């Protein structure tokens, strides 16, 4: 396995980029021929890599939403990681510290103003 070593024996014939694994080179070569074999079943989106197609479907076509149910909070998101971050900032034992320094955390985590609409935020 050559992933972390400096050995990169696979090279692209069109742009001379080198890769440690053949599968990475094959995915890279799709950039040059614009081949996007992974098609969304609900719209005309297509992707070069399966993981990008799956992320697209989760973001744009998935109905499941993660909701915060703490203290009648109105926050909801399609991503569990965002819900965890929301709970850490607004509902954890350290939430007063986070809310006190809210502008810093909004910039650090690139969080939109929607986060500040949480009912707990109004209690600071």
mmCIF file of N, CA and C in Angstrom:
data_model
loop_
_atom_site.group_PDB
_atom_site.id
_atom_site.type_symbol
_atom_site.label_atom_id
_atom_site.label_comp_id
_atom_site.label_asym_id
_atom_site.label_seq_id
_atom_site.Cartn_x
_atom_site.Cartn_y
_atom_site.Cartn_z
ATOM 1 N N UNK A 1 0.834 -1.175 0.000
ATOM 2 C CA UNK A 1 0.000 0.000 0.000
ATOM 3 C C UNK A 1 0.883 1.244 0.000
ATOM 4 N N UNK A 2 0.737 2.111 -0.982
ATOM 5 C CA UNK A 2 1.639 3.242 -1.160
ATOM 6 C C UNK A 2 1.003 4.588 -0.844
ATOM 7 N N UNK A 3 -0.084 4.595 -0.145
ATOM 8 C CA UNK A 3 -0.848 5.826 0.024
ATOM 9 C C UNK A 3 -0.016 6.934 0.673
ATOM 10 N N UNK A 4 0.717 6.630 1.732
ATOM 11 C CA UNK A 4 1.420 7.671 2.464
ATOM 12 C C UNK A 4 2.890 7.786 2.092
ATOM 13 N N UNK A 5 3.368 6.907 1.251
ATOM 14 C CA UNK A 5 4.762 6.977 0.838
ATOM 15 C C UNK A 5 4.958 7.968 -0.291
ATOM 16 N N UNK A 6 6.181 8.140 -0.701
ATOM 17 C CA UNK A 6 6.488 9.063 -1.796
ATOM 18 C C UNK A 6 6.455 8.369 -3.151
ATOM 19 N N UNK A 7 6.275 7.065 -3.145
ATOM 20 C CA UNK A 7 6.231 6.298 -4.381
ATOM 21 C C UNK A 7 4.904 6.560 -5.105
ATOM 22 N N UNK A 8 4.962 7.157 -6.283
ATOM 23 C CA UNK A 8 3.765 7.482 -7.058
ATOM 24 C C UNK A 8 3.977 6.987 -8.501
ATOM 25 N N UNK A 9 3.837 5.689 -8.708
ATOM 26 C CA UNK A 9 4.195 5.111 -10.007
ATOM 27 C C UNK A 9 3.175 5.324 -11.125
ATOM 28 N N UNK A 10 1.977 5.797 -10.803
ATOM 29 C CA UNK A 10 0.939 5.954 -11.826
ATOM 30 C C UNK A 10 0.857 7.410 -12.260
ATOM 31 N N UNK A 11 1.082 7.656 -13.536
ATOM 32 C CA UNK A 11 1.066 9.044 -14.007
ATOM 33 C C UNK A 11 0.062 9.223 -15.141
ATOM 34 N N UNK A 12 -0.531 10.389 -15.158
ATOM 35 C CA UNK A 12 -1.499 10.747 -16.187
ATOM 36 C C UNK A 12 -0.748 11.106 -17.462
ATOM 37 N N UNK A 13 -1.191 10.566 -18.572
ATOM 38 C CA UNK A 13 -0.509 10.819 -19.842
ATOM 39 C C UNK A 13 -0.823 12.206 -20.403
ATOM 40 N N UNK A 14 -1.889 12.838 -19.900
ATOM 41 C CA UNK A 14 -2.295 14.131 -20.436
ATOM 42 C C UNK A 14 -1.734 15.318 -19.658
ATOM 43 N N UNK A 15 -1.589 15.190 -18.347
ATOM 44 C CA UNK A 15 -1.120 16.340 -17.568
ATOM 45 C C UNK A 15 0.074 16.026 -16.668
ATOM 46 N N UNK A 16 0.561 14.813 -16.690
ATOM 47 C CA UNK A 16 1.735 14.383 -15.924
ATOM 48 C C UNK A 16 1.549 14.390 -14.409
ATOM 49 N N UNK A 17 0.327 14.485 -13.898
ATOM 50 C CA UNK A 17 0.096 14.284 -12.467
ATOM 51 C C UNK A 17 0.412 12.839 -12.131
ATOM 52 N N UNK A 18 0.930 12.598 -10.929
ATOM 53 C CA UNK A 18 1.264 11.242 -10.523
ATOM 54 C C UNK A 18 0.427 10.836 -9.318
ATOM 55 N N UNK A 19 0.205 9.519 -9.194
ATOM 56 C CA UNK A 19 -0.678 9.000 -8.155
ATOM 57 C C UNK A 19 -0.098 7.735 -7.556
ATOM 58 N N UNK A 20 -0.426 7.495 -6.306
ATOM 59 C CA UNK A 20 0.058 6.310 -5.602
ATOM 60 C C UNK A 20 -0.765 5.081 -5.951
ATOM 61 N N UNK A 21 -2.019 5.278 -6.346
ATOM 62 C CA UNK A 21 -2.888 4.141 -6.638
ATOM 63 C C UNK A 21 -3.475 4.264 -8.049
ATOM 64 N N UNK A 22 -3.648 3.134 -8.687
ATOM 65 C CA UNK A 22 -4.220 3.097 -10.024
ATOM 66 C C UNK A 22 -5.657 3.621 -10.028
ATOM 67 N N UNK A 23 -6.435 3.288 -8.995
ATOM 68 C CA UNK A 23 -7.825 3.738 -8.942
ATOM 69 C C UNK A 23 -7.922 5.265 -8.894
ATOM 70 N N UNK A 24 -6.986 5.899 -8.223
ATOM 71 C CA UNK A 24 -6.977 7.367 -8.169
ATOM 72 C C UNK A 24 -6.651 7.947 -9.537
ATOM 73 N N UNK A 25 -5.723 7.331 -10.245
ATOM 74 C CA UNK A 25 -5.412 7.772 -11.605
ATOM 75 C C UNK A 25 -6.623 7.620 -12.514
ATOM 76 N N UNK A 26 -7.334 6.510 -12.407
ATOM 77 C CA UNK A 26 -8.506 6.286 -13.252
ATOM 78 C C UNK A 26 -9.597 7.318 -12.964
ATOM 79 N N UNK A 27 -9.814 7.645 -11.701
ATOM 80 C CA UNK A 27 -10.778 8.703 -11.360
ATOM 81 C C UNK A 27 -10.308 10.046 -11.908
ATOM 82 N N UNK A 28 -9.017 10.318 -11.805
ATOM 83 C CA UNK A 28 -8.461 11.573 -12.308
ATOM 84 C C UNK A 28 -8.646 11.698 -13.823
ATOM 85 N N UNK A 29 -8.433 10.615 -14.553
ATOM 86 C CA UNK A 29 -8.528 10.667 -16.009
ATOM 87 C C UNK A 29 -9.926 11.048 -16.501
ATOM 88 N N UNK A 30 -10.927 10.850 -15.672
ATOM 89 C CA UNK A 30 -12.285 11.253 -16.042
ATOM 90 C C UNK A 30 -12.404 12.765 -16.189
ATOM 91 N N UNK A 31 -11.520 13.503 -15.540
ATOM 92 C CA UNK A 31 -11.530 14.963 -15.669
ATOM 93 C C UNK A 31 -11.257 15.354 -17.115
ATOM 94 N N UNK A 32 -10.336 14.665 -17.743
ATOM 95 C CA UNK A 32 -9.928 15.037 -19.096
ATOM 96 C C UNK A 32 -10.961 14.669 -20.156
ATOM 97 N N UNK A 33 -11.676 13.580 -19.966
ATOM 98 C CA UNK A 33 -12.657 13.193 -20.989
ATOM 99 C C UNK A 33 -14.085 13.558 -20.588
ATOM 100 N N UNK A 34 -14.231 14.245 -19.445
ATOM 101 C CA UNK A 34 -15.536 14.693 -18.951
ATOM 102 C C UNK A 34 -16.515 13.535 -18.781
ATOM 103 N N UNK A 35 -16.013 12.360 -18.483
ATOM 104 C CA UNK A 35 -16.847 11.180 -18.280
ATOM 105 C C UNK A 35 -17.418 11.205 -16.875
ATOM 106 N N UNK A 36 -18.746 11.211 -16.760
ATOM 107 C CA UNK A 36 -19.436 11.242 -15.470
ATOM 108 C C UNK A 36 -20.438 10.091 -15.434
ATOM 109 N N UNK A 37 -19.981 8.926 -15.021
ATOM 110 C CA UNK A 37 -20.830 7.738 -15.103
ATOM 111 C C UNK A 37 -21.906 7.627 -14.017
ATOM 112 N N UNK A 38 -21.803 8.409 -12.961
ATOM 113 C CA UNK A 38 -22.743 8.284 -11.849
ATOM 114 C C UNK A 38 -23.855 9.318 -11.981
ATOM 115 N N UNK A 39 -25.044 8.867 -12.378
ATOM 116 C CA UNK A 39 -26.178 9.744 -12.669
ATOM 117 C C UNK A 39 -27.158 9.762 -11.499
ATOM 118 N N UNK A 40 -27.665 10.943 -11.189
ATOM 119 C CA UNK A 40 -28.715 11.081 -10.193
ATOM 120 C C UNK A 40 -30.020 10.576 -10.810
ATOM 121 N N UNK A 41 -30.781 9.838 -10.038
ATOM 122 C CA UNK A 41 -32.032 9.277 -10.560
ATOM 123 C C UNK A 41 -33.185 10.268 -10.500
ATOM 124 N N UNK A 42 -32.984 11.409 -9.833
ATOM 125 C CA UNK A 42 -34.082 12.357 -9.663
ATOM 126 C C UNK A 42 -33.891 13.674 -10.416
ATOM 127 N N UNK A 43 -32.714 13.930 -10.956
ATOM 128 C CA UNK A 43 -32.473 15.146 -11.732
ATOM 129 C C UNK A 43 -31.363 14.849 -12.752
ATOM 130 N N UNK A 44 -30.899 15.863 -13.456
ATOM 131 C CA UNK A 44 -29.908 15.620 -14.515
ATOM 132 C C UNK A 44 -28.464 15.747 -14.024
ATOM 133 N N UNK A 45 -28.227 15.747 -12.721
ATOM 134 C CA UNK A 45 -26.881 15.817 -12.171
ATOM 135 C C UNK A 45 -26.130 14.519 -12.457
ATOM 136 N N UNK A 46 -24.854 14.646 -12.762
ATOM 137 C CA UNK A 46 -23.991 13.474 -12.907
ATOM 138 C C UNK A 46 -22.632 13.794 -12.298
ATOM 139 N N UNK A 47 -21.929 12.748 -11.855
ATOM 140 C CA UNK A 47 -20.663 12.935 -11.149
ATOM 141 C C UNK A 47 -19.618 11.959 -11.656
ATOM 142 N N UNK A 48 -18.359 12.339 -11.479
ATOM 143 C CA UNK A 48 -17.248 11.474 -11.859
ATOM 144 C C UNK A 48 -16.997 10.393 -10.805
ATOM 145 N N UNK A 49 -17.334 10.713 -9.552
ATOM 146 C CA UNK A 49 -17.043 9.831 -8.429
ATOM 147 C C UNK A 49 -18.354 9.509 -7.709
ATOM 148 N N UNK A 50 -18.528 8.263 -7.314
ATOM 149 C CA UNK A 50 -19.760 7.823 -6.658
ATOM 150 C C UNK A 50 -20.057 8.621 -5.388
ATOM 151 N N UNK A 51 -19.048 8.912 -4.598
ATOM 152 C CA UNK A 51 -19.276 9.630 -3.338
ATOM 153 C C UNK A 51 -19.865 11.017 -3.585
ATOM 154 N N UNK A 52 -19.494 11.663 -4.681
ATOM 155 C CA UNK A 52 -20.071 12.977 -5.009
ATOM 156 C C UNK A 52 -21.549 12.849 -5.365
ATOM 157 N N UNK A 53 -21.904 11.799 -6.087
ATOM 158 C CA UNK A 53 -23.317 11.566 -6.427
ATOM 159 C C UNK A 53 -24.136 11.302 -5.177
ATOM 160 N N UNK A 54 -23.598 10.489 -4.260
ATOM 161 C CA UNK A 54 -24.307 10.186 -3.025
ATOM 162 C C UNK A 54 -24.487 11.436 -2.164
ATOM 163 N N UNK A 55 -23.468 12.279 -2.107
ATOM 164 C CA UNK A 55 -23.578 13.535 -1.353
ATOM 165 C C UNK A 55 -24.626 14.439 -1.983
ATOM 166 N N UNK A 56 -24.654 14.523 -3.306
ATOM 167 C CA UNK A 56 -25.658 15.318 -4.009
ATOM 168 C C UNK A 56 -27.068 14.840 -3.656
ATOM 169 N N UNK A 57 -27.282 13.550 -3.703
ATOM 170 C CA UNK A 57 -28.616 13.001 -3.411
ATOM 171 C C UNK A 57 -29.019 13.273 -1.968
ATOM 172 N N UNK A 58 -28.061 13.177 -1.049
ATOM 173 C CA UNK A 58 -28.371 13.446 0.348
ATOM 174 C C UNK A 58 -28.736 14.920 0.554
ATOM 175 N N UNK A 59 -28.016 15.819 -0.095
ATOM 176 C CA UNK A 59 -28.241 17.252 0.092
ATOM 177 C C UNK A 59 -29.523 17.717 -0.592
ATOM 178 N N UNK A 60 -29.760 17.291 -1.823
ATOM 179 C CA UNK A 60 -30.844 17.861 -2.614
ATOM 180 C C UNK A 60 -32.111 17.022 -2.684
ATOM 181 N N UNK A 61 -32.020 15.734 -2.386
ATOM 182 C CA UNK A 61 -33.191 14.882 -2.587
ATOM 183 C C UNK A 61 -33.615 14.089 -1.355
ATOM 184 N N UNK A 62 -32.872 14.162 -0.284
ATOM 185 C CA UNK A 62 -33.222 13.390 0.902
ATOM 186 C C UNK A 62 -34.218 14.168 1.756
ATOM 187 N N UNK A 63 -35.260 13.492 2.199
ATOM 188 C CA UNK A 63 -36.289 14.133 3.016
ATOM 189 C C UNK A 63 -35.945 14.123 4.498
ATOM 190 N N UNK A 64 -35.021 13.276 4.896
ATOM 191 C CA UNK A 64 -34.694 13.159 6.319
ATOM 192 C C UNK A 64 -34.029 14.439 6.822
ATOM 193 N N UNK A 65 -34.486 14.930 7.953
ATOM 194 C CA UNK A 65 -33.927 16.135 8.556
ATOM 195 C C UNK A 65 -33.640 15.835 10.023
ATOM 196 N N UNK A 66 -32.492 16.281 10.503
ATOM 197 C CA UNK A 66 -32.145 16.164 11.917
ATOM 198 C C UNK A 66 -32.630 17.416 12.622
ATOM 199 N N UNK A 67 -33.434 17.240 13.668
ATOM 200 C CA UNK A 67 -34.011 18.371 14.390
ATOM 201 C C UNK A 67 -33.489 18.403 15.812
ATOM 202 N N UNK A 68 -33.325 19.613 16.312
ATOM 203 C CA UNK A 68 -32.947 19.809 17.699
ATOM 204 C C UNK A 68 -34.223 19.881 18.518
ATOM 205 N N UNK A 69 -34.330 19.007 19.517
ATOM 206 C CA UNK A 69 -35.535 18.953 20.334
ATOM 207 C C UNK A 69 -35.289 19.464 21.752
ATOM 208 N N UNK A 70 -34.202 20.156 21.965
ATOM 209 C CA UNK A 70 -33.858 20.649 23.291
ATOM 210 C C UNK A 70 -34.490 22.025 23.511
ATOM 211 N N UNK A 71 -35.238 22.170 24.577
ATOM 212 C CA UNK A 71 -35.823 23.464 24.974
ATOM 213 C C UNK A 71 -36.609 24.142 23.853
ATOM 214 N N UNK A 72 -37.405 23.392 23.109
ATOM 215 C CA UNK A 72 -38.222 23.942 22.022
ATOM 216 C C UNK A 72 -37.410 24.686 20.966
ATOM 217 N N UNK A 73 -36.202 24.244 20.734
ATOM 218 C CA UNK A 73 -35.329 24.863 19.742
ATOM 219 C C UNK A 73 -35.883 24.612 18.343
ATOM 220 N N UNK A 74 -35.751 25.573 17.443
ATOM 221 C CA UNK A 74 -36.309 25.456 16.089
ATOM 222 C C UNK A 74 -35.288 25.000 15.066
ATOM 223 N N UNK A 75 -34.055 24.717 15.481
ATOM 224 C CA UNK A 75 -32.995 24.386 14.528
ATOM 225 C C UNK A 75 -33.225 23.017 13.884
ATOM 226 N N UNK A 76 -32.982 22.920 12.568
ATOM 227 C CA UNK A 76 -33.005 21.641 11.851
ATOM 228 C C UNK A 76 -31.992 21.704 10.716
ATOM 229 N N UNK A 77 -31.491 20.536 10.322
ATOM 230 C CA UNK A 77 -30.467 20.456 9.277
ATOM 231 C C UNK A 77 -30.503 19.082 8.626
ATOM 232 N N UNK A 78 -29.917 18.967 7.445
ATOM 233 C CA UNK A 78 -29.813 17.673 6.775
ATOM 234 C C UNK A 78 -28.566 16.909 7.212
ATOM 235 N N UNK A 79 -27.699 17.543 7.989
ATOM 236 C CA UNK A 79 -26.434 16.937 8.357
ATOM 237 C C UNK A 79 -26.339 16.741 9.868
ATOM 238 N N UNK A 80 -26.072 15.511 10.283
ATOM 239 C CA UNK A 80 -25.946 15.224 11.702
ATOM 240 C C UNK A 80 -24.777 15.988 12.314
ATOM 241 N N UNK A 81 -23.703 16.161 11.555
ATOM 242 C CA UNK A 81 -22.542 16.892 12.078
ATOM 243 C C UNK A 81 -22.911 18.336 12.421
ATOM 244 N N UNK A 82 -23.791 18.948 11.644
ATOM 245 C CA UNK A 82 -24.230 20.313 11.947
ATOM 246 C C UNK A 82 -25.092 20.344 13.202
ATOM 247 N N UNK A 83 -25.914 19.323 13.389
ATOM 248 C CA UNK A 83 -26.731 19.246 14.598
ATOM 249 C C UNK A 83 -25.836 19.097 15.826
ATOM 250 N N UNK A 84 -24.806 18.262 15.735
ATOM 251 C CA UNK A 84 -23.871 18.096 16.849
ATOM 252 C C UNK A 84 -23.177 19.413 17.176
ATOM 253 N N UNK A 85 -22.735 20.136 16.140
ATOM 254 C CA UNK A 85 -22.075 21.423 16.357
ATOM 255 C C UNK A 85 -23.050 22.419 16.987
ATOM 256 N N UNK A 86 -24.291 22.432 16.522
ATOM 257 C CA UNK A 86 -25.319 23.309 17.077
ATOM 258 C C UNK A 86 -25.518 23.019 18.568
ATOM 259 N N UNK A 87 -25.650 21.744 18.914
ATOM 260 C CA UNK A 87 -25.845 21.379 20.316
ATOM 261 C C UNK A 87 -24.657 21.788 21.170
ATOM 262 N N UNK A 88 -23.456 21.653 20.626
ATOM 263 C CA UNK A 88 -22.253 22.037 21.363
ATOM 264 C C UNK A 88 -22.254 23.536 21.646
ATOM 265 N N UNK A 89 -22.625 24.329 20.659
ATOM 266 C CA UNK A 89 -22.584 25.784 20.808
ATOM 267 C C UNK A 89 -23.722 26.298 21.684
ATOM 268 N N UNK A 90 -24.912 25.725 21.532
ATOM 269 C CA UNK A 90 -26.071 26.305 22.196
ATOM 270 C C UNK A 90 -26.620 25.516 23.382
ATOM 271 N N UNK A 91 -26.321 24.236 23.491
ATOM 272 C CA UNK A 91 -26.982 23.432 24.512
ATOM 273 C C UNK A 91 -26.041 22.647 25.424
ATOM 274 N N UNK A 92 -24.742 22.756 25.271
ATOM 275 C CA UNK A 92 -23.823 21.969 26.093
ATOM 276 C C UNK A 92 -23.499 22.700 27.387
ATOM 277 N N UNK A 93 -22.735 22.035 28.252
ATOM 278 C CA UNK A 93 -22.289 22.661 29.499
ATOM 279 C C UNK A 93 -21.426 23.879 29.233
ATOM 280 N N UNK A 94 -20.755 23.899 28.080
ATOM 281 C CA UNK A 94 -19.890 25.024 27.730
ATOM 282 C C UNK A 94 -20.617 26.036 26.860
ATOM 283 N N UNK A 95 -21.930 25.889 26.690
ATOM 284 C CA UNK A 95 -22.646 26.736 25.736
ATOM 285 C C UNK A 95 -22.589 28.216 26.088
ATOM 286 N N UNK A 96 -22.520 28.558 27.368
ATOM 287 C CA UNK A 96 -22.433 29.973 27.722
ATOM 288 C C UNK A 96 -21.153 30.571 27.151
ATOM 289 N N UNK A 97 -20.052 29.832 27.242
ATOM 290 C CA UNK A 97 -18.780 30.299 26.679
ATOM 291 C C UNK A 97 -18.905 30.501 25.179
ATOM 292 N N UNK A 98 -19.521 29.528 24.486
ATOM 293 C CA UNK A 98 -19.662 29.630 23.034
ATOM 294 C C UNK A 98 -20.563 30.804 22.653
ATOM 295 N N UNK A 99 -21.666 30.973 23.364
ATOM 296 C CA UNK A 99 -22.585 32.062 23.030
ATOM 297 C C UNK A 99 -21.973 33.419 23.350
ATOM 298 N N UNK A 100 -21.186 33.473 24.421
ATOM 299 C CA UNK A 100 -20.510 34.716 24.788
ATOM 300 C C UNK A 100 -19.531 35.129 23.687
ATOM 301 N N UNK A 101 -18.905 34.158 23.056
ATOM 302 C CA UNK A 101 -17.947 34.396 21.974
ATOM 303 C C UNK A 101 -18.540 33.997 20.628
ATOM 304 N N UNK A 102 -19.832 34.234 20.454
ATOM 305 C CA UNK A 102 -20.557 33.720 19.297
ATOM 306 C C UNK A 102 -19.984 34.210 17.974
ATOM 307 N N UNK A 103 -19.645 35.473 17.871
ATOM 308 C CA UNK A 103 -19.124 35.989 16.608
ATOM 309 C C UNK A 103 -17.860 35.254 16.184
ATOM 310 N N UNK A 104 -16.996 34.933 17.145
ATOM 311 C CA UNK A 104 -15.786 34.178 16.843
ATOM 312 C C UNK A 104 -16.130 32.804 16.268
ATOM 313 N N UNK A 105 -17.083 32.103 16.883
ATOM 314 C CA UNK A 105 -17.428 30.760 16.422
ATOM 315 C C UNK A 105 -18.204 30.784 15.106
ATOM 316 N N UNK A 106 -19.012 31.823 14.894
ATOM 317 C CA UNK A 106 -19.718 31.934 13.611
ATOM 318 C C UNK A 106 -18.723 32.064 12.471
ATOM 319 N N UNK A 107 -17.649 32.824 12.703
ATOM 320 C CA UNK A 107 -16.626 32.981 11.673
ATOM 321 C C UNK A 107 -15.741 31.743 11.567
ATOM 322 N N UNK A 108 -15.339 31.176 12.711
ATOM 323 C CA UNK A 108 -14.441 30.022 12.721
ATOM 324 C C UNK A 108 -15.053 28.833 11.984
ATOM 325 N N UNK A 109 -16.330 28.562 12.246
ATOM 326 C CA UNK A 109 -16.984 27.414 11.631
ATOM 327 C C UNK A 109 -17.797 27.790 10.397
ATOM 328 N N UNK A 110 -17.705 29.054 9.970
ATOM 329 C CA UNK A 110 -18.424 29.530 8.788
ATOM 330 C C UNK A 110 -19.920 29.226 8.907
ATOM 331 N N UNK A 111 -20.497 29.640 10.025
ATOM 332 C CA UNK A 111 -21.888 29.347 10.324
ATOM 333 C C UNK A 111 -22.751 30.537 9.927
ATOM 334 N N UNK A 112 -23.873 30.268 9.317
ATOM 335 C CA UNK A 112 -24.767 31.345 8.886
ATOM 336 C C UNK A 112 -25.527 31.921 10.069
ATOM 337 N N UNK A 113 -26.222 33.024 9.835
ATOM 338 C CA UNK A 113 -27.009 33.679 10.881
ATOM 339 C C UNK A 113 -28.161 32.809 11.359
ATOM 340 N N UNK A 114 -28.553 31.791 10.596
ATOM 341 C CA UNK A 114 -29.653 30.916 11.012
ATOM 342 C C UNK A 114 -29.395 30.327 12.386
ATOM 343 N N UNK A 115 -28.124 30.056 12.693
ATOM 344 C CA UNK A 115 -27.781 29.442 13.971
ATOM 345 C C UNK A 115 -28.177 30.346 15.129
ATOM 346 N N UNK A 116 -28.113 31.641 14.931
ATOM 347 C CA UNK A 116 -28.391 32.557 16.036
ATOM 348 C C UNK A 116 -29.880 32.668 16.342
ATOM 349 N N UNK A 117 -30.748 32.022 15.562
ATOM 350 C CA UNK A 117 -32.191 32.085 15.797
ATOM 351 C C UNK A 117 -32.654 31.065 16.826
ATOM 352 N N UNK A 118 -31.736 30.335 17.399
ATOM 353 C CA UNK A 118 -32.066 29.346 18.406
ATOM 354 C C UNK A 118 -32.653 30.039 19.629
ATOM 355 N N UNK A 119 -33.686 29.455 20.231
ATOM 356 C CA UNK A 119 -34.371 30.050 21.397
ATOM 357 C C UNK A 119 -33.388 30.245 22.565
ATOM 358 N N UNK A 120 -32.433 29.329 22.711
ATOM 359 C CA UNK A 120 -31.493 29.436 23.828
ATOM 360 C C UNK A 120 -30.609 30.670 23.650
ATOM 361 N N UNK A 121 -30.286 31.035 22.423
ATOM 362 C CA UNK A 121 -29.456 32.192 22.149
ATOM 363 C C UNK A 121 -30.078 33.456 22.738
ATOM 364 N N UNK A 122 -31.407 33.547 22.717
ATOM 365 C CA UNK A 122 -32.102 34.730 23.206
ATOM 366 C C UNK A 122 -32.005 34.860 24.717
ATOM 367 N N UNK A 123 -31.614 33.779 25.413
ATOM 368 C CA UNK A 123 -31.552 33.808 26.863
ATOM 369 C C UNK A 123 -30.238 34.357 27.396
ATOM 370 N N UNK A 124 -29.279 34.630 26.536
ATOM 371 C CA UNK A 124 -27.964 35.099 26.977
ATOM 372 C C UNK A 124 -28.058 36.514 27.496
#
